[in-house]
Short mmCIF file of N, CA and C in Angstrom, two decimals:
data_model
loop_
_atom_site.label_atom_id
_atom_site.label_comp_id
_atom_site.label_asym_id
_atom_site.label_seq_id
_atom_site.Cartn_x
_atom_site.Cartn_y
_atom_site.Cartn_z
N GLY A 1 117.27 101.10 97.76
CA GLY A 1 117.70 101.94 96.67
C GLY A 1 116.66 102.04 95.59
N ALA A 2 116.98 102.79 94.55
CA ALA A 2 116.05 103.11 93.46
C ALA A 2 115.31 101.91 92.84
N PRO A 3 115.96 100.80 92.58
CA PRO A 3 115.19 99.72 91.97
C PRO A 3 114.17 99.06 92.92
N ASN A 4 114.27 99.38 94.19
CA ASN A 4 113.38 98.78 95.18
C ASN A 4 112.43 99.77 95.84
N VAL A 5 112.45 101.03 95.40
CA VAL A 5 111.62 102.08 95.97
C VAL A 5 111.15 102.98 94.84
N SER A 6 109.87 103.37 94.87
CA SER A 6 109.38 104.29 93.85
C SER A 6 108.37 105.26 94.44
N THR A 7 108.49 106.51 94.01
CA THR A 7 107.49 107.53 94.32
C THR A 7 106.85 108.04 93.03
N ALA A 8 107.12 107.35 91.92
CA ALA A 8 106.56 107.76 90.63
C ALA A 8 105.03 107.68 90.67
N THR A 9 104.39 108.67 90.10
CA THR A 9 102.92 108.75 90.14
C THR A 9 102.28 107.50 89.54
N ALA A 10 102.76 107.06 88.39
CA ALA A 10 102.17 105.89 87.73
C ALA A 10 102.28 104.64 88.59
N VAL A 11 103.43 104.45 89.21
CA VAL A 11 103.64 103.28 90.07
C VAL A 11 102.74 103.36 91.30
N ARG A 12 102.68 104.54 91.91
CA ARG A 12 101.81 104.72 93.09
C ARG A 12 100.35 104.47 92.73
N GLU A 13 99.90 104.98 91.58
CA GLU A 13 98.51 104.76 91.17
C GLU A 13 98.23 103.29 90.87
N GLN A 14 99.19 102.61 90.26
CA GLN A 14 99.02 101.17 90.01
C GLN A 14 98.81 100.41 91.31
N HIS A 15 99.48 100.83 92.36
CA HIS A 15 99.41 100.16 93.65
C HIS A 15 98.30 100.72 94.55
N GLY A 16 97.57 101.71 94.08
CA GLY A 16 96.53 102.35 94.89
C GLY A 16 95.13 101.87 94.60
N HIS A 17 94.99 100.78 93.84
CA HIS A 17 93.66 100.24 93.58
C HIS A 17 93.76 98.77 93.20
N ASP A 18 92.66 98.08 93.32
CA ASP A 18 92.58 96.69 92.90
C ASP A 18 91.41 96.57 91.93
N GLU A 19 90.80 95.41 91.85
CA GLU A 19 89.69 95.20 90.92
C GLU A 19 88.34 95.61 91.51
N SER A 20 88.36 96.23 92.67
CA SER A 20 87.11 96.65 93.31
C SER A 20 86.57 97.91 92.66
N MET A 21 85.39 98.31 93.10
CA MET A 21 84.74 99.52 92.59
C MET A 21 85.30 100.79 93.22
N HIS A 22 86.13 100.65 94.24
CA HIS A 22 86.65 101.79 94.98
C HIS A 22 87.62 102.61 94.13
N PRO A 23 87.55 103.94 94.25
CA PRO A 23 88.49 104.78 93.48
C PRO A 23 89.92 104.60 93.98
N CYS A 24 90.86 104.94 93.12
CA CYS A 24 92.28 104.83 93.45
C CYS A 24 92.63 105.73 94.63
N ALA A 25 93.37 105.17 95.58
CA ALA A 25 93.92 105.92 96.72
C ALA A 25 95.38 105.49 96.84
N PRO A 26 96.27 106.17 96.11
CA PRO A 26 97.67 105.73 96.05
C PRO A 26 98.43 105.94 97.35
N PRO A 27 99.42 105.08 97.59
CA PRO A 27 100.31 105.28 98.74
C PRO A 27 101.28 106.42 98.45
N ASP A 28 102.03 106.82 99.44
CA ASP A 28 103.05 107.86 99.26
C ASP A 28 104.31 107.30 98.59
N VAL A 29 104.56 106.03 98.83
CA VAL A 29 105.75 105.38 98.29
C VAL A 29 105.47 103.88 98.15
N VAL A 30 106.11 103.24 97.17
CA VAL A 30 106.01 101.79 96.98
C VAL A 30 107.40 101.21 97.18
N VAL A 31 107.49 100.16 97.98
CA VAL A 31 108.76 99.47 98.20
C VAL A 31 108.61 98.00 97.84
N TRP A 32 109.70 97.38 97.38
CA TRP A 32 109.71 95.97 97.03
C TRP A 32 110.73 95.25 97.91
N PRO A 33 110.35 94.86 99.11
CA PRO A 33 111.29 94.09 99.94
C PRO A 33 111.51 92.72 99.30
N GLN A 34 112.69 92.16 99.56
CA GLN A 34 113.02 90.87 98.96
C GLN A 34 113.39 89.80 99.98
N ALA A 35 113.26 90.14 101.25
CA ALA A 35 113.57 89.18 102.31
C ALA A 35 112.76 89.54 103.55
N VAL A 36 112.53 88.55 104.37
CA VAL A 36 111.74 88.74 105.59
C VAL A 36 112.36 89.83 106.47
N GLY A 37 113.67 89.85 106.58
CA GLY A 37 114.35 90.86 107.39
C GLY A 37 114.06 92.28 106.91
N GLN A 38 113.99 92.46 105.59
CA GLN A 38 113.67 93.78 105.05
C GLN A 38 112.24 94.18 105.41
N VAL A 39 111.32 93.23 105.33
CA VAL A 39 109.94 93.52 105.72
C VAL A 39 109.89 93.91 107.19
N GLN A 40 110.61 93.19 108.02
CA GLN A 40 110.63 93.49 109.45
C GLN A 40 111.19 94.89 109.72
N GLU A 41 112.29 95.24 109.06
CA GLU A 41 112.88 96.56 109.26
C GLU A 41 111.95 97.67 108.78
N LEU A 42 111.34 97.48 107.61
CA LEU A 42 110.41 98.48 107.08
C LEU A 42 109.19 98.64 107.98
N ALA A 43 108.67 97.52 108.46
CA ALA A 43 107.49 97.57 109.33
C ALA A 43 107.84 98.27 110.64
N ALA A 44 109.01 97.99 111.19
CA ALA A 44 109.42 98.64 112.43
C ALA A 44 109.57 100.15 112.22
N LEU A 45 110.15 100.55 111.10
CA LEU A 45 110.31 101.98 110.80
C LEU A 45 108.95 102.66 110.64
N CYS A 46 108.04 102.02 109.90
CA CYS A 46 106.70 102.58 109.73
C CYS A 46 105.98 102.70 111.07
N HIS A 47 106.13 101.69 111.91
CA HIS A 47 105.49 101.71 113.22
C HIS A 47 106.04 102.86 114.08
N ARG A 48 107.36 102.99 114.11
CA ARG A 48 107.98 104.07 114.90
C ARG A 48 107.52 105.45 114.43
N CYS A 49 107.38 105.59 113.11
CA CYS A 49 107.01 106.89 112.53
C CYS A 49 105.50 107.05 112.35
N ARG A 50 104.75 106.04 112.79
CA ARG A 50 103.28 106.06 112.70
C ARG A 50 102.80 106.29 111.25
N VAL A 51 103.43 105.54 110.33
CA VAL A 51 103.09 105.62 108.91
C VAL A 51 102.31 104.36 108.54
N PRO A 52 101.16 104.50 107.87
CA PRO A 52 100.39 103.32 107.47
C PRO A 52 101.18 102.40 106.53
N MET A 53 100.94 101.10 106.69
CA MET A 53 101.55 100.09 105.82
C MET A 53 100.43 99.41 105.05
N VAL A 54 100.62 99.22 103.75
CA VAL A 54 99.62 98.58 102.91
C VAL A 54 100.30 97.46 102.14
N PRO A 55 99.94 96.19 102.40
CA PRO A 55 100.53 95.09 101.64
C PRO A 55 99.89 95.00 100.25
N PHE A 56 100.69 94.62 99.27
CA PHE A 56 100.20 94.51 97.89
C PHE A 56 100.68 93.18 97.33
N GLY A 57 99.74 92.40 96.80
CA GLY A 57 100.09 91.14 96.16
C GLY A 57 100.04 91.29 94.65
N THR A 58 98.90 90.94 94.06
CA THR A 58 98.77 91.05 92.61
C THR A 58 97.80 92.14 92.20
N GLY A 59 97.08 92.72 93.16
CA GLY A 59 96.13 93.77 92.84
C GLY A 59 94.84 93.27 92.24
N THR A 60 94.54 92.00 92.46
CA THR A 60 93.33 91.42 91.87
C THR A 60 92.20 91.27 92.88
N GLY A 61 92.38 91.77 94.09
CA GLY A 61 91.34 91.68 95.11
C GLY A 61 90.10 92.48 94.72
N LEU A 62 89.01 92.17 95.37
CA LEU A 62 87.74 92.83 95.09
C LEU A 62 87.24 93.66 96.27
N GLU A 63 88.07 93.84 97.29
CA GLU A 63 87.64 94.49 98.52
C GLU A 63 88.18 95.90 98.71
N GLY A 64 89.12 96.34 97.89
CA GLY A 64 89.73 97.65 98.09
C GLY A 64 90.80 97.65 99.15
N GLY A 65 91.30 96.49 99.50
CA GLY A 65 92.27 96.38 100.58
C GLY A 65 93.62 97.02 100.30
N VAL A 66 93.93 97.29 99.04
CA VAL A 66 95.22 97.91 98.71
C VAL A 66 95.11 99.43 98.64
N ASN A 67 93.91 99.95 98.76
CA ASN A 67 93.74 101.40 98.71
C ASN A 67 94.38 102.03 99.95
N ALA A 68 95.30 102.95 99.71
CA ALA A 68 96.00 103.62 100.80
C ALA A 68 95.23 104.89 101.16
N VAL A 69 94.11 104.73 101.82
CA VAL A 69 93.21 105.85 102.09
C VAL A 69 93.85 106.91 103.00
N GLN A 70 94.90 106.55 103.72
CA GLN A 70 95.61 107.52 104.55
C GLN A 70 97.06 107.67 104.09
N GLY A 71 97.33 107.32 102.82
CA GLY A 71 98.70 107.37 102.32
C GLY A 71 99.51 106.24 102.92
N GLY A 72 100.79 106.45 103.03
CA GLY A 72 101.65 105.46 103.66
C GLY A 72 102.56 104.75 102.69
N VAL A 73 103.05 103.61 103.14
CA VAL A 73 104.01 102.81 102.39
C VAL A 73 103.34 101.54 101.90
N CYS A 74 103.42 101.31 100.60
CA CYS A 74 102.91 100.08 100.02
C CYS A 74 104.05 99.07 99.96
N PHE A 75 103.85 97.92 100.56
CA PHE A 75 104.82 96.83 100.52
C PHE A 75 104.41 95.89 99.38
N ASP A 76 105.06 96.00 98.22
CA ASP A 76 104.79 95.09 97.10
C ASP A 76 105.64 93.85 97.33
N LEU A 77 105.00 92.74 97.62
CA LEU A 77 105.70 91.52 98.02
C LEU A 77 105.97 90.57 96.85
N SER A 78 105.78 91.05 95.63
CA SER A 78 105.89 90.19 94.45
C SER A 78 107.30 89.63 94.24
N ARG A 79 108.30 90.28 94.73
CA ARG A 79 109.68 89.79 94.55
C ARG A 79 110.07 88.75 95.58
N MET A 80 109.20 88.54 96.56
CA MET A 80 109.43 87.47 97.55
C MET A 80 108.64 86.26 97.08
N ASP A 81 109.22 85.54 96.12
CA ASP A 81 108.45 84.51 95.41
C ASP A 81 109.08 83.11 95.47
N ALA A 82 109.77 82.85 96.55
CA ALA A 82 110.40 81.53 96.70
C ALA A 82 109.41 80.51 97.26
N ILE A 83 109.55 79.29 96.78
CA ILE A 83 108.81 78.15 97.34
C ILE A 83 109.80 77.43 98.24
N ALA A 84 109.58 77.52 99.53
CA ALA A 84 110.56 77.07 100.50
C ALA A 84 110.54 75.57 100.74
N GLU A 85 109.35 75.00 100.83
CA GLU A 85 109.26 73.58 101.19
C GLU A 85 107.96 72.98 100.66
N LEU A 86 108.07 71.77 100.14
CA LEU A 86 106.90 71.03 99.66
C LEU A 86 106.90 69.67 100.34
N SER A 87 105.80 69.33 101.00
CA SER A 87 105.65 68.03 101.63
C SER A 87 104.51 67.29 100.95
N LEU A 88 104.85 66.31 100.14
CA LEU A 88 103.83 65.52 99.45
C LEU A 88 103.08 64.64 100.44
N GLU A 89 103.73 64.26 101.54
CA GLU A 89 103.10 63.38 102.51
C GLU A 89 101.90 64.02 103.19
N ASP A 90 102.00 65.31 103.52
CA ASP A 90 100.88 65.96 104.20
C ASP A 90 100.23 67.06 103.36
N PHE A 91 100.53 67.06 102.07
CA PHE A 91 99.90 68.01 101.13
C PHE A 91 100.08 69.46 101.55
N SER A 92 101.26 69.81 102.02
CA SER A 92 101.49 71.20 102.43
C SER A 92 102.70 71.77 101.69
N VAL A 93 102.66 73.08 101.55
CA VAL A 93 103.76 73.79 100.91
C VAL A 93 103.96 75.11 101.66
N THR A 94 105.21 75.47 101.87
CA THR A 94 105.54 76.72 102.52
C THR A 94 106.10 77.66 101.46
N VAL A 95 105.47 78.83 101.34
CA VAL A 95 105.85 79.77 100.29
C VAL A 95 106.05 81.17 100.86
N GLU A 96 106.78 81.99 100.10
CA GLU A 96 106.85 83.40 100.43
C GLU A 96 105.60 84.07 99.87
N PRO A 97 105.27 85.28 100.34
CA PRO A 97 103.99 85.90 99.98
C PRO A 97 103.84 86.28 98.51
N GLY A 98 104.93 86.36 97.75
CA GLY A 98 104.83 86.74 96.35
C GLY A 98 104.58 85.59 95.40
N VAL A 99 104.47 84.38 95.91
CA VAL A 99 104.22 83.22 95.04
C VAL A 99 102.78 83.28 94.55
N THR A 100 102.62 83.27 93.24
CA THR A 100 101.28 83.29 92.66
C THR A 100 100.74 81.88 92.54
N ARG A 101 99.43 81.79 92.38
CA ARG A 101 98.79 80.49 92.19
C ARG A 101 99.36 79.80 90.95
N LYS A 102 99.56 80.55 89.88
CA LYS A 102 100.09 79.96 88.64
C LYS A 102 101.50 79.43 88.84
N ALA A 103 102.34 80.18 89.53
CA ALA A 103 103.71 79.74 89.79
C ALA A 103 103.72 78.50 90.67
N LEU A 104 102.85 78.48 91.68
CA LEU A 104 102.78 77.31 92.55
C LEU A 104 102.32 76.09 91.77
N ASN A 105 101.31 76.24 90.94
CA ASN A 105 100.83 75.10 90.16
C ASN A 105 101.88 74.61 89.17
N LYS A 106 102.69 75.52 88.64
CA LYS A 106 103.78 75.11 87.76
C LYS A 106 104.78 74.27 88.55
N HIS A 107 105.08 74.70 89.77
CA HIS A 107 106.00 73.97 90.65
C HIS A 107 105.43 72.58 91.01
N LEU A 108 104.11 72.52 91.18
CA LEU A 108 103.46 71.28 91.59
C LEU A 108 103.24 70.31 90.43
N ARG A 109 103.37 70.80 89.20
CA ARG A 109 103.13 69.95 88.03
C ARG A 109 103.94 68.66 88.14
N GLY A 110 103.30 67.56 87.90
CA GLY A 110 103.95 66.26 87.97
C GLY A 110 103.87 65.59 89.32
N THR A 111 103.36 66.29 90.33
CA THR A 111 103.26 65.70 91.67
C THR A 111 101.89 65.09 91.93
N GLY A 112 100.92 65.42 91.08
CA GLY A 112 99.54 64.99 91.32
C GLY A 112 98.77 65.97 92.17
N LEU A 113 99.40 67.06 92.60
CA LEU A 113 98.75 68.07 93.41
C LEU A 113 98.52 69.33 92.58
N TRP A 114 97.58 70.16 93.04
CA TRP A 114 97.36 71.46 92.43
C TRP A 114 96.73 72.36 93.46
N PHE A 115 96.82 73.66 93.23
CA PHE A 115 96.31 74.66 94.17
C PHE A 115 95.17 75.40 93.48
N PRO A 116 93.93 75.09 93.83
CA PRO A 116 92.79 75.74 93.18
C PRO A 116 92.50 77.13 93.75
N VAL A 117 91.76 77.91 93.02
CA VAL A 117 91.32 79.22 93.49
C VAL A 117 90.42 79.04 94.69
N GLY A 118 90.55 79.91 95.69
CA GLY A 118 89.67 79.88 96.86
C GLY A 118 90.08 78.88 97.91
N THR A 119 91.30 78.36 97.86
CA THR A 119 91.75 77.40 98.85
C THR A 119 91.95 78.10 100.19
N VAL A 120 91.50 77.48 101.26
CA VAL A 120 91.68 78.04 102.60
C VAL A 120 92.86 77.37 103.27
N GLY A 121 93.32 77.97 104.33
CA GLY A 121 94.42 77.40 105.09
C GLY A 121 95.78 77.72 104.49
N VAL A 122 95.88 78.81 103.77
CA VAL A 122 97.15 79.22 103.18
C VAL A 122 98.05 79.71 104.29
N ARG A 123 99.30 79.25 104.26
CA ARG A 123 100.25 79.62 105.29
C ARG A 123 101.57 79.99 104.62
N GLY A 124 102.07 81.19 104.84
CA GLY A 124 103.32 81.64 104.23
C GLY A 124 104.49 81.43 105.17
N VAL A 125 105.66 81.81 104.67
CA VAL A 125 106.90 81.66 105.44
C VAL A 125 106.89 82.62 106.60
#
């Protein structure tokens, strides 16, 4: 519905570029799925209709990866921000794709752990 889908020009342009030098290439529509099942249904629909899918996190990338050069559907995953599991024993955490580094570090505060920029081996739900 409306709070989870937008075709507004400003919203599309916001999601059509990152911090790279590449010019804005907005998607045709922006959606905010809130559960894995919704992502699966949207991806299946896009696949059946041969519509490009563009994932969007925070828009801070430097590669132009969010540019929808062929239009399509932008999946803004920011509302999928749950921290599912933290294991202090093996230093691992399972998160949804919308969890930011700052939110994760806030969650980790007091555990003796932190998540630095550029960490490899990130694994989502």
